[in-house]
Amino acid sequence: MEERIKLKLAILQIQKHYTFDEVLFLERAKGVDKDYYIAKFPLKKFYRRYSIQEE
């Protein structure tokens, strides 16, 4: 449940800075970090990554 809350908070932070035509991808990285990938369609081009560390 705690991970879901952190994901929702991260999505809200990202939505403040990006428009809704951008798509958010979540991929679990090795270790304890969660990496959030944002890409634009239809090109599906990666252009930024956010990491949220476990506290």
Coordinates of N, CA and C in Angstrom, one line a residue:
M1 N 0.8 -1.2 0.0 CA 0.0 0.0 0.0 C 0.9 1.3 0.0
E2 N 1.9 1.3 0.8 CA 2.8 2.4 0.9 C 3.4 2.7 -0.5
E3 N 3.8 1.7 -1.3 CA 4.4 1.9 -2.6 C 3.4 2.6 -3.5
R4 N 2.1 2.2 -3.4 CA 1.0 2.7 -4.3 C 0.9 4.2 -4.0
I5 N 0.9 4.6 -2.7 CA 0.8 6.0 -2.3 C 2.0 6.8 -2.9
K6 N 3.2 6.3 -2.8 CA 4.4 7.0 -3.3 C 4.2 7.1 -4.8
L7 N 3.7 6.1 -5.5 CA 3.5 6.2 -7.0 C 2.5 7.3 -7.3
K8 N 1.4 7.4 -6.6 CA 0.4 8.4 -6.8 C 1.0 9.8 -6.6
L9 N 1.8 10.0 -5.6 CA 2.4 11.3 -5.3 C 3.4 11.6 -6.4
A10 N 4.2 10.6 -6.9 CA 5.1 10.9 -8.0 C 4.4 11.3 -9.3
I11 N 3.2 10.6 -9.6 CA 2.5 11.0 -10.8 C 1.9 12.4 -10.6
L12 N 1.5 12.8 -9.5 CA 1.0 14.2 -9.3 C 2.1 15.2 -9.5
Q13 N 3.3 14.9 -9.0 CA 4.4 15.8 -9.2 C 4.7 16.0 -10.7
I14 N 4.7 14.8 -11.4 CA 5.0 14.9 -12.8 C 4.0 15.6 -13.6
Q15 N 2.7 15.4 -13.2 CA 1.6 16.1 -13.9 C 1.7 17.6 -13.8
K16 N 2.3 18.1 -12.7 CA 2.4 19.6 -12.6 C 3.3 20.2 -13.7
H17 N 4.2 19.4 -14.2 CA 5.2 19.9 -15.1 C 5.0 19.4 -16.6
Y18 N 4.1 18.5 -16.8 CA 4.0 18.0 -18.2 C 2.5 18.0 -18.5
T19 N 2.3 17.9 -19.8 CA 0.9 17.9 -20.3 C 0.4 16.5 -20.4
F20 N -1.0 16.4 -20.7 CA -1.6 15.1 -20.7 C -1.3 14.3 -21.9
D21 N -0.7 14.8 -23.0 CA -0.3 14.0 -24.1 C 1.0 13.3 -23.9
E22 N 1.5 13.4 -22.7 CA 2.7 12.6 -22.4 C 2.3 11.4 -21.6
V23 N 3.0 10.3 -21.7 CA 2.6 9.0 -21.1 C 3.6 8.6 -20.1
L24 N 3.2 8.1 -19.0 CA 4.1 7.8 -17.9 C 4.3 6.2 -17.9
F25 N 5.5 5.8 -17.8 CA 5.8 4.4 -17.7 C 6.5 4.1 -16.4
L26 N 6.1 3.1 -15.8 CA 6.8 2.7 -14.5 C 7.6 1.4 -14.7
E27 N 8.8 1.4 -14.3 CA 9.6 0.2 -14.5 C 10.4 0.0 -13.2
R28 N 10.4 -1.1 -12.6 CA 11.2 -1.3 -11.4 C 12.7 -1.6 -11.8
A29 N 13.5 -0.8 -11.2 CA 15.0 -0.9 -11.4 C 15.6 -1.9 -10.4
K30 N 16.8 -2.3 -10.7 CA 17.5 -3.1 -9.7 C 17.7 -2.4 -8.4
G31 N 17.6 -3.1 -7.3 CA 17.7 -2.4 -6.0 C 16.4 -1.9 -5.5
V32 N 16.4 -0.8 -4.8 CA 15.2 -0.2 -4.2 C 14.7 1.0 -4.9
D33 N 15.3 1.4 -5.9 CA 14.8 2.6 -6.7 C 13.7 2.2 -7.6
K34 N 12.7 3.1 -7.8 CA 11.7 3.0 -8.8 C 12.0 4.1 -9.9
D35 N 12.1 3.7 -11.1 CA 12.4 4.7 -12.2 C 11.1 5.0 -13.0
Y36 N 10.8 6.2 -13.2 CA 9.6 6.6 -13.9 C 10.0 7.2 -15.3
Y37 N 9.6 6.6 -16.4 CA 10.0 7.0 -17.7 C 8.9 7.7 -18.4
I38 N 9.1 8.8 -19.0 CA 8.1 9.6 -19.7 C 8.5 9.6 -21.2
A39 N 7.5 9.3 -22.0 CA 7.8 9.3 -23.5 C 6.6 10.0 -24.2
K40 N 6.9 10.5 -25.4 CA 5.9 11.2 -26.2 C 5.5 10.2 -27.3
F41 N 4.2 10.2 -27.6 CA 3.7 9.4 -28.6 C 3.3 10.3 -29.8
P42 N 3.4 9.8 -31.1 CA 3.5 8.4 -31.5 C 5.0 8.0 -31.6
L43 N 5.9 8.9 -31.3 CA 7.4 8.5 -31.4 C 7.9 7.6 -30.4
K44 N 7.2 7.5 -29.2 CA 7.6 6.7 -28.1 C 9.1 7.0 -27.7
K45 N 9.4 8.3 -27.7 CA 10.8 8.7 -27.5 C 11.0 9.0 -26.0
F46 N 12.0 8.3 -25.4 CA 12.3 8.5 -24.0 C 13.0 9.9 -23.9
Y47 N 12.6 10.7 -22.9 CA 13.3 12.0 -22.8 C 13.5 12.4 -21.3
R48 N 13.1 11.7 -20.4 CA 13.4 12.1 -19.0 C 13.1 10.9 -18.0
R49 N 13.8 10.9 -16.9 CA 13.6 9.9 -15.9 C 13.6 10.5 -14.5
Y50 N 12.7 10.0 -13.7 CA 12.6 10.4 -12.3 C 12.8 9.2 -11.5
S51 N 13.5 9.3 -10.4 CA 13.8 8.2 -9.4 C 13.2 8.7 -8.1
I52 N 12.6 7.7 -7.4 CA 12.1 7.9 -6.1 C 12.8 6.9 -5.2
Q53 N 13.5 7.3 -4.2 CA 14.2 6.4 -3.3 C 13.3 6.0 -2.2
E54 N 13.5 4.7 -1.7 CA 12.8 4.3 -0.5 C 13.3 5.0 0.7
E55 N 12.5 5.4 1.6 CA 12.9 6.1 2.8 C 13.2 5.1 3.9

